[in-house]
């Protein structure tokens, strides 16, 4: 069984600012980590590989600048057998369409795969689009919002979130899953020995020439969407603190301001 | 353009079953694509021997042949239309009035044609109605090809989906297959120089971005529920109803639904459609304080929500969790009780019209987004507030 786990390196904070002079994101000094949704998907993938037994393999796949290697090193330390970084200036500026296209081509270059594990979304872009778009490019069935996955032969049973709760679905591999951690998920911290071992595992960097792509569909050039502007969200007005002497007084005060504002 | 390489065809009839429009037939032992193909791609995906190929000329297309704003409706089975559909129709009206085009609604389901009139009253000029047993519950395999096919055939200029679990599963599938841009979770839509300007939050709401799709059509976006304003329904509005013949054989699906585990809802109104939400966090959970919140929500005519911690502690169901990993809400009034206000929680409630925070920790980040803050013990304040509301409303 061959499993692909897609991981993205993201800034380790949601507290990103816009440079008001240049209108671009200030990323300097912000440490990068593996997208938490991807870590859950990867750990599930590692568990499925172990469940599948002898001969099963999990490959961590990422697209990004050379620094994204560190996210793949962590993937290897968390149990991936092999890692591939798609890195090429031609890939830069890709939106979800071009990213999913590039990742799908890389998967295509890996031969017959059984399962692709993605995080539901990345915490920087928050789009949740790259996974399903990849599934479409590869003509695979997709199960999004997956929380629990079990494997029985060639069939996966997945518990997934829906708008009204959960549903249990069965899908025969090959398939693509996008995963979101359940409330009780605690991300693993790889032990030092695993980090050392990771450095000896196969790691490759692939450029555009390594995968069969149409150059017009890569990076900024291949991206149908364009970012016209980024800006800081308008701040909410300064809040008012209500300070009554008693609970009854403060409750009365709150009711009055809400009634005056037409809220109640 | 679609081609079927007869020499590759093994006669497995998978494509015949998969075609949602029923235009593929077997002639001899080979599949043949008949008239009425919409290029939806369902057959291409399912063919085990890659005998079917679709070529789409998406580069250098004539953009002027694309016209109209489409809203993809969502229903709860045959019970009701989800609120966001009306919101998007209202927005669609606004956009088309600038563009001088028309608004269409795509209504797929089982026994849903009865909703067409309300959709027209809420702003649709026409409603495409596709009904099938296989469409009774949302699934990408059934919905994506039908919508892809309709877009290929009718060429709208803009297509809007709800940024719900279903919409976020469906829209990227359609976008990838038609080689289209897609902007996720929009909170603002306007027209700039004839293009759809799509405004969306990123980085957990810390950054906003304006996105355009200058060279591809339709321009597609998923839009957050509760952000756009619906129009006042007008029972005199007339519109066209177009029946889409849908013929789906569910036995061709690769994903099989085994069980539905819907969470119990507290109250009749769903959290993402409530006007007033009283939400509790850790502080409320540990003291059994949710009963107090229920009482306040009751007198206000609202519903009770919660932070992630309350779900983790097992005292509230996931269906009422507000935040990045739960539901995004934007009610008229959001009362956060004993919620510290992590950035992830804020993402889910920051766009509420009015925010009230009640917390005994003056340093709680929730106060930074609150319009009105009270530092104190909710166990005293909430009952006092209940008394106040009852008094003023003569209850």
mmCIF file with all atom_site columns, N, CA and C in Angstrom, chain B residues 276-312:
data_model
loop_
_atom_site.group_PDB
_atom_site.id
_atom_site.type_symbol
_atom_site.label_atom_id
_atom_site.label_alt_id
_atom_site.label_comp_id
_atom_site.label_asym_id
_atom_site.label_entity_id
_atom_site.label_seq_id
_atom_site.pdbx_PDB_ins_code
_atom_site.Cartn_x
_atom_site.Cartn_y
_atom_site.Cartn_z
_atom_site.occupancy
_atom_site.B_iso_or_equiv
_atom_site.pdbx_formal_charge
_atom_site.auth_seq_id
_atom_site.auth_comp_id
_atom_site.auth_asym_id
_atom_site.auth_atom_id
_atom_site.pdbx_PDB_model_num
ATOM 1   N N  . UNK B 1 276 ? -29.557 35.802 17.941 1.00 0.00 ? 276 UNK B N  1
ATOM 2   C CA . UNK B 1 276 ? -28.932 36.053 19.243 1.00 0.00 ? 276 UNK B CA 1
ATOM 3   C C  . UNK B 1 276 ? -28.298 34.757 19.741 1.00 0.00 ? 276 UNK B C  1
ATOM 4   N N  . UNK B 1 277 ? -27.025 34.854 20.119 1.00 0.00 ? 277 UNK B N  1
ATOM 5   C CA . UNK B 1 277 ? -26.322 33.673 20.637 1.00 0.00 ? 277 UNK B CA 1
ATOM 6   C C  . UNK B 1 277 ? -25.710 34.014 21.988 1.00 0.00 ? 277 UNK B C  1
ATOM 7   N N  . UNK B 1 278 ? -25.999 33.169 22.969 1.00 0.00 ? 278 UNK B N  1
ATOM 8   C CA . UNK B 1 278 ? -25.347 33.275 24.264 1.00 0.00 ? 278 UNK B CA 1
ATOM 9   C C  . UNK B 1 278 ? -24.396 32.096 24.355 1.00 0.00 ? 278 UNK B C  1
ATOM 10  N N  . UNK B 1 279 ? -23.094 32.403 24.410 1.00 0.00 ? 279 UNK B N  1
ATOM 11  C CA . UNK B 1 279 ? -22.097 31.351 24.298 1.00 0.00 ? 279 UNK B CA 1
ATOM 12  C C  . UNK B 1 279 ? -21.314 31.205 25.588 1.00 0.00 ? 279 UNK B C  1
ATOM 13  N N  . UNK B 1 280 ? -21.000 29.977 25.940 1.00 0.00 ? 280 UNK B N  1
ATOM 14  C CA . UNK B 1 280 ? -20.256 29.739 27.169 1.00 0.00 ? 280 UNK B CA 1
ATOM 15  C C  . UNK B 1 280 ? -18.949 29.009 26.921 1.00 0.00 ? 280 UNK B C  1
ATOM 16  N N  . UNK B 1 281 ? -17.992 29.253 27.803 1.00 0.00 ? 281 UNK B N  1
ATOM 17  C CA . UNK B 1 281 ? -16.682 28.604 27.691 1.00 0.00 ? 281 UNK B CA 1
ATOM 18  C C  . UNK B 1 281 ? -16.361 27.791 28.922 1.00 0.00 ? 281 UNK B C  1
ATOM 19  N N  . UNK B 1 282 ? -15.073 27.634 29.178 1.00 0.00 ? 282 UNK B N  1
ATOM 20  C CA . UNK B 1 282 ? -14.604 26.789 30.270 1.00 0.00 ? 282 UNK B CA 1
ATOM 21  C C  . UNK B 1 282 ? -15.260 27.131 31.604 1.00 0.00 ? 282 UNK B C  1
ATOM 22  N N  . UNK B 1 283 ? -15.279 28.423 31.914 1.00 0.00 ? 283 UNK B N  1
ATOM 23  C CA . UNK B 1 283 ? -15.808 28.859 33.208 1.00 0.00 ? 283 UNK B CA 1
ATOM 24  C C  . UNK B 1 283 ? -17.232 28.406 33.447 1.00 0.00 ? 283 UNK B C  1
ATOM 25  N N  . UNK B 1 284 ? -17.996 28.356 32.386 1.00 0.00 ? 284 UNK B N  1
ATOM 26  C CA . UNK B 1 284 ? -19.415 28.007 32.505 1.00 0.00 ? 284 UNK B CA 1
ATOM 27  C C  . UNK B 1 284 ? -19.581 26.499 32.624 1.00 0.00 ? 284 UNK B C  1
ATOM 28  N N  . UNK B 1 285 ? -18.702 25.800 31.952 1.00 0.00 ? 285 UNK B N  1
ATOM 29  C CA . UNK B 1 285 ? -18.775 24.350 31.875 1.00 0.00 ? 285 UNK B CA 1
ATOM 30  C C  . UNK B 1 285 ? -18.588 23.697 33.232 1.00 0.00 ? 285 UNK B C  1
ATOM 31  N N  . UNK B 1 286 ? -17.573 24.171 33.935 1.00 0.00 ? 286 UNK B N  1
ATOM 32  C CA . UNK B 1 286 ? -17.170 23.498 35.156 1.00 0.00 ? 286 UNK B CA 1
ATOM 33  C C  . UNK B 1 286 ? -18.163 23.713 36.289 1.00 0.00 ? 286 UNK B C  1
ATOM 34  N N  . UNK B 1 287 ? -19.017 24.718 36.166 1.00 0.00 ? 287 UNK B N  1
ATOM 35  C CA . UNK B 1 287 ? -19.957 24.974 37.254 1.00 0.00 ? 287 UNK B CA 1
ATOM 36  C C  . UNK B 1 287 ? -21.393 24.651 36.886 1.00 0.00 ? 287 UNK B C  1
ATOM 37  N N  . UNK B 1 288 ? -21.567 23.903 35.819 1.00 0.00 ? 288 UNK B N  1
ATOM 38  C CA . UNK B 1 288 ? -22.928 23.597 35.386 1.00 0.00 ? 288 UNK B CA 1
ATOM 39  C C  . UNK B 1 288 ? -23.699 24.855 35.015 1.00 0.00 ? 288 UNK B C  1
ATOM 40  N N  . UNK B 1 289 ? -22.971 25.881 34.592 1.00 0.00 ? 289 UNK B N  1
ATOM 41  C CA . UNK B 1 289 ? -23.589 27.179 34.346 1.00 0.00 ? 289 UNK B CA 1
ATOM 42  C C  . UNK B 1 289 ? -24.372 27.282 33.056 1.00 0.00 ? 289 UNK B C  1
ATOM 43  N N  . UNK B 1 290 ? -24.328 26.240 32.236 1.00 0.00 ? 290 UNK B N  1
ATOM 44  C CA . UNK B 1 290 ? -25.041 26.327 30.960 1.00 0.00 ? 290 UNK B CA 1
ATOM 45  C C  . UNK B 1 290 ? -26.552 26.451 31.152 1.00 0.00 ? 290 UNK B C  1
ATOM 46  N N  . UNK B 1 291 ? -27.041 25.965 32.300 1.00 0.00 ? 291 UNK B N  1
ATOM 47  C CA . UNK B 1 291 ? -28.469 26.108 32.576 1.00 0.00 ? 291 UNK B CA 1
ATOM 48  C C  . UNK B 1 291 ? -28.842 27.596 32.655 1.00 0.00 ? 291 UNK B C  1
ATOM 49  N N  . UNK B 1 292 ? -27.960 28.388 33.251 1.00 0.00 ? 292 UNK B N  1
ATOM 50  C CA . UNK B 1 292 ? -28.190 29.838 33.343 1.00 0.00 ? 292 UNK B CA 1
ATOM 51  C C  . UNK B 1 292 ? -28.198 30.463 31.947 1.00 0.00 ? 292 UNK B C  1
ATOM 52  N N  . UNK B 1 293 ? -27.263 29.986 31.113 1.00 0.00 ? 293 UNK B N  1
ATOM 53  C CA . UNK B 1 293 ? -27.178 30.524 29.753 1.00 0.00 ? 293 UNK B CA 1
ATOM 54  C C  . UNK B 1 293 ? -28.414 30.157 28.932 1.00 0.00 ? 293 UNK B C  1
ATOM 55  N N  . UNK B 1 294 ? -28.904 28.948 29.168 1.00 0.00 ? 294 UNK B N  1
ATOM 56  C CA . UNK B 1 294 ? -30.122 28.502 28.484 1.00 0.00 ? 294 UNK B CA 1
ATOM 57  C C  . UNK B 1 294 ? -31.280 29.423 28.853 1.00 0.00 ? 294 UNK B C  1
ATOM 58  N N  . UNK B 1 295 ? -31.318 29.789 30.126 1.00 0.00 ? 295 UNK B N  1
ATOM 59  C CA . UNK B 1 295 ? -32.405 30.634 30.594 1.00 0.00 ? 295 UNK B CA 1
ATOM 60  C C  . UNK B 1 295 ? -32.340 32.014 29.938 1.00 0.00 ? 295 UNK B C  1
ATOM 61  N N  . UNK B 1 296 ? -31.139 32.571 29.872 1.00 0.00 ? 296 UNK B N  1
ATOM 62  C CA . UNK B 1 296 ? -30.967 33.886 29.245 1.00 0.00 ? 296 UNK B CA 1
ATOM 63  C C  . UNK B 1 296 ? -31.320 33.817 27.756 1.00 0.00 ? 296 UNK B C  1
ATOM 64  N N  . UNK B 1 297 ? -30.794 32.785 27.101 1.00 0.00 ? 297 UNK B N  1
ATOM 65  C CA . UNK B 1 297 ? -31.093 32.623 25.676 1.00 0.00 ? 297 UNK B CA 1
ATOM 66  C C  . UNK B 1 297 ? -32.597 32.491 25.478 1.00 0.00 ? 297 UNK B C  1
ATOM 67  N N  . UNK B 1 298 ? -33.239 31.785 26.398 1.00 0.00 ? 298 UNK B N  1
ATOM 68  C CA . UNK B 1 298 ? -34.683 31.593 26.331 1.00 0.00 ? 298 UNK B CA 1
ATOM 69  C C  . UNK B 1 298 ? -35.443 32.921 26.364 1.00 0.00 ? 298 UNK B C  1
ATOM 70  N N  . UNK B 1 299 ? -35.115 33.772 27.328 1.00 0.00 ? 299 UNK B N  1
ATOM 71  C CA . UNK B 1 299 ? -35.857 35.031 27.431 1.00 0.00 ? 299 UNK B CA 1
ATOM 72  C C  . UNK B 1 299 ? -35.512 35.989 26.282 1.00 0.00 ? 299 UNK B C  1
ATOM 73  N N  . UNK B 1 300 ? -34.313 35.840 25.725 1.00 0.00 ? 300 UNK B N  1
ATOM 74  C CA . UNK B 1 300 ? -33.907 36.715 24.610 1.00 0.00 ? 300 UNK B CA 1
ATOM 75  C C  . UNK B 1 300 ? -34.380 36.184 23.258 1.00 0.00 ? 300 UNK B C  1
ATOM 76  N N  . UNK B 1 301 ? -34.846 34.960 23.228 1.00 0.00 ? 301 UNK B N  1
ATOM 77  C CA . UNK B 1 301 ? -35.228 34.335 21.956 1.00 0.00 ? 301 UNK B CA 1
ATOM 78  C C  . UNK B 1 301 ? -34.007 33.925 21.149 1.00 0.00 ? 301 UNK B C  1
ATOM 79  N N  . UNK B 1 302 ? -32.955 33.573 21.844 1.00 0.00 ? 302 UNK B N  1
ATOM 80  C CA . UNK B 1 302 ? -31.723 33.178 21.150 1.00 0.00 ? 302 UNK B CA 1
ATOM 81  C C  . UNK B 1 302 ? -31.386 31.719 21.386 1.00 0.00 ? 302 UNK B C  1
ATOM 82  N N  . UNK B 1 303 ? -30.176 31.350 21.025 1.00 0.00 ? 303 UNK B N  1
ATOM 83  C CA . UNK B 1 303 ? -29.721 29.970 21.233 1.00 0.00 ? 303 UNK B CA 1
ATOM 84  C C  . UNK B 1 303 ? -28.393 29.989 21.996 1.00 0.00 ? 303 UNK B C  1
ATOM 85  N N  . UNK B 1 304 ? -28.022 28.838 22.522 1.00 0.00 ? 304 UNK B N  1
ATOM 86  C CA . UNK B 1 304 ? -26.784 28.722 23.286 1.00 0.00 ? 304 UNK B CA 1
ATOM 87  C C  . UNK B 1 304 ? -25.683 28.120 22.422 1.00 0.00 ? 304 UNK B C  1
ATOM 88  N N  . UNK B 1 305 ? -24.561 28.794 22.390 1.00 0.00 ? 305 UNK B N  1
ATOM 89  C CA . UNK B 1 305 ? -23.379 28.276 21.695 1.00 0.00 ? 305 UNK B CA 1
ATOM 90  C C  . UNK B 1 305 ? -22.289 28.010 22.702 1.00 0.00 ? 305 UNK B C  1
ATOM 91  N N  . UNK B 1 306 ? -21.105 27.676 22.213 1.00 0.00 ? 306 UNK B N  1
ATOM 92  C CA . UNK B 1 306 ? -20.010 27.419 23.149 1.00 0.00 ? 306 UNK B CA 1
ATOM 93  C C  . UNK B 1 306 ? -18.662 27.547 22.463 1.00 0.00 ? 306 UNK B C  1
ATOM 94  N N  . UNK B 1 307 ? -17.621 27.566 23.265 1.00 0.00 ? 307 UNK B N  1
ATOM 95  C CA . UNK B 1 307 ? -16.261 27.560 22.725 1.00 0.00 ? 307 UNK B CA 1
ATOM 96  C C  . UNK B 1 307 ? -15.808 26.107 22.588 1.00 0.00 ? 307 UNK B C  1
ATOM 97  N N  . UNK B 1 308 ? -14.641 25.929 22.021 1.00 0.00 ? 308 UNK B N  1
ATOM 98  C CA . UNK B 1 308 ? -14.133 24.576 21.809 1.00 0.00 ? 308 UNK B CA 1
ATOM 99  C C  . UNK B 1 308 ? -13.919 23.819 23.119 1.00 0.00 ? 308 UNK B C  1
ATOM 100 N N  . UNK B 1 309 ? -13.460 24.558 24.121 1.00 0.00 ? 309 UNK B N  1
ATOM 101 C CA . UNK B 1 309 ? -13.180 23.896 25.410 1.00 0.00 ? 309 UNK B CA 1
ATOM 102 C C  . UNK B 1 309 ? -14.432 23.188 25.933 1.00 0.00 ? 309 UNK B C  1
ATOM 103 N N  . UNK B 1 310 ? -15.579 23.847 25.776 1.00 0.00 ? 310 UNK B N  1
ATOM 104 C CA . UNK B 1 310 ? -16.821 23.262 26.278 1.00 0.00 ? 310 UNK B CA 1
ATOM 105 C C  . UNK B 1 310 ? -17.139 21.943 25.567 1.00 0.00 ? 310 UNK B C  1
ATOM 106 N N  . UNK B 1 311 ? -16.757 21.847 24.297 1.00 0.00 ? 311 UNK B N  1
ATOM 107 C CA . UNK B 1 311 ? -16.961 20.587 23.564 1.00 0.00 ? 311 UNK B CA 1
ATOM 108 C C  . UNK B 1 311 ? -15.953 19.553 24.059 1.00 0.00 ? 311 UNK B C  1
ATOM 109 N N  . UNK B 1 312 ? -14.709 20.007 24.205 1.00 0.00 ? 312 UNK B N  1
ATOM 110 C CA . UNK B 1 312 ? -13.656 19.094 24.676 1.00 0.00 ? 312 UNK B CA 1
ATOM 111 C C  . UNK B 1 312 ? -13.991 18.516 26.049 1.00 0.00 ? 312 UNK B C  1
#
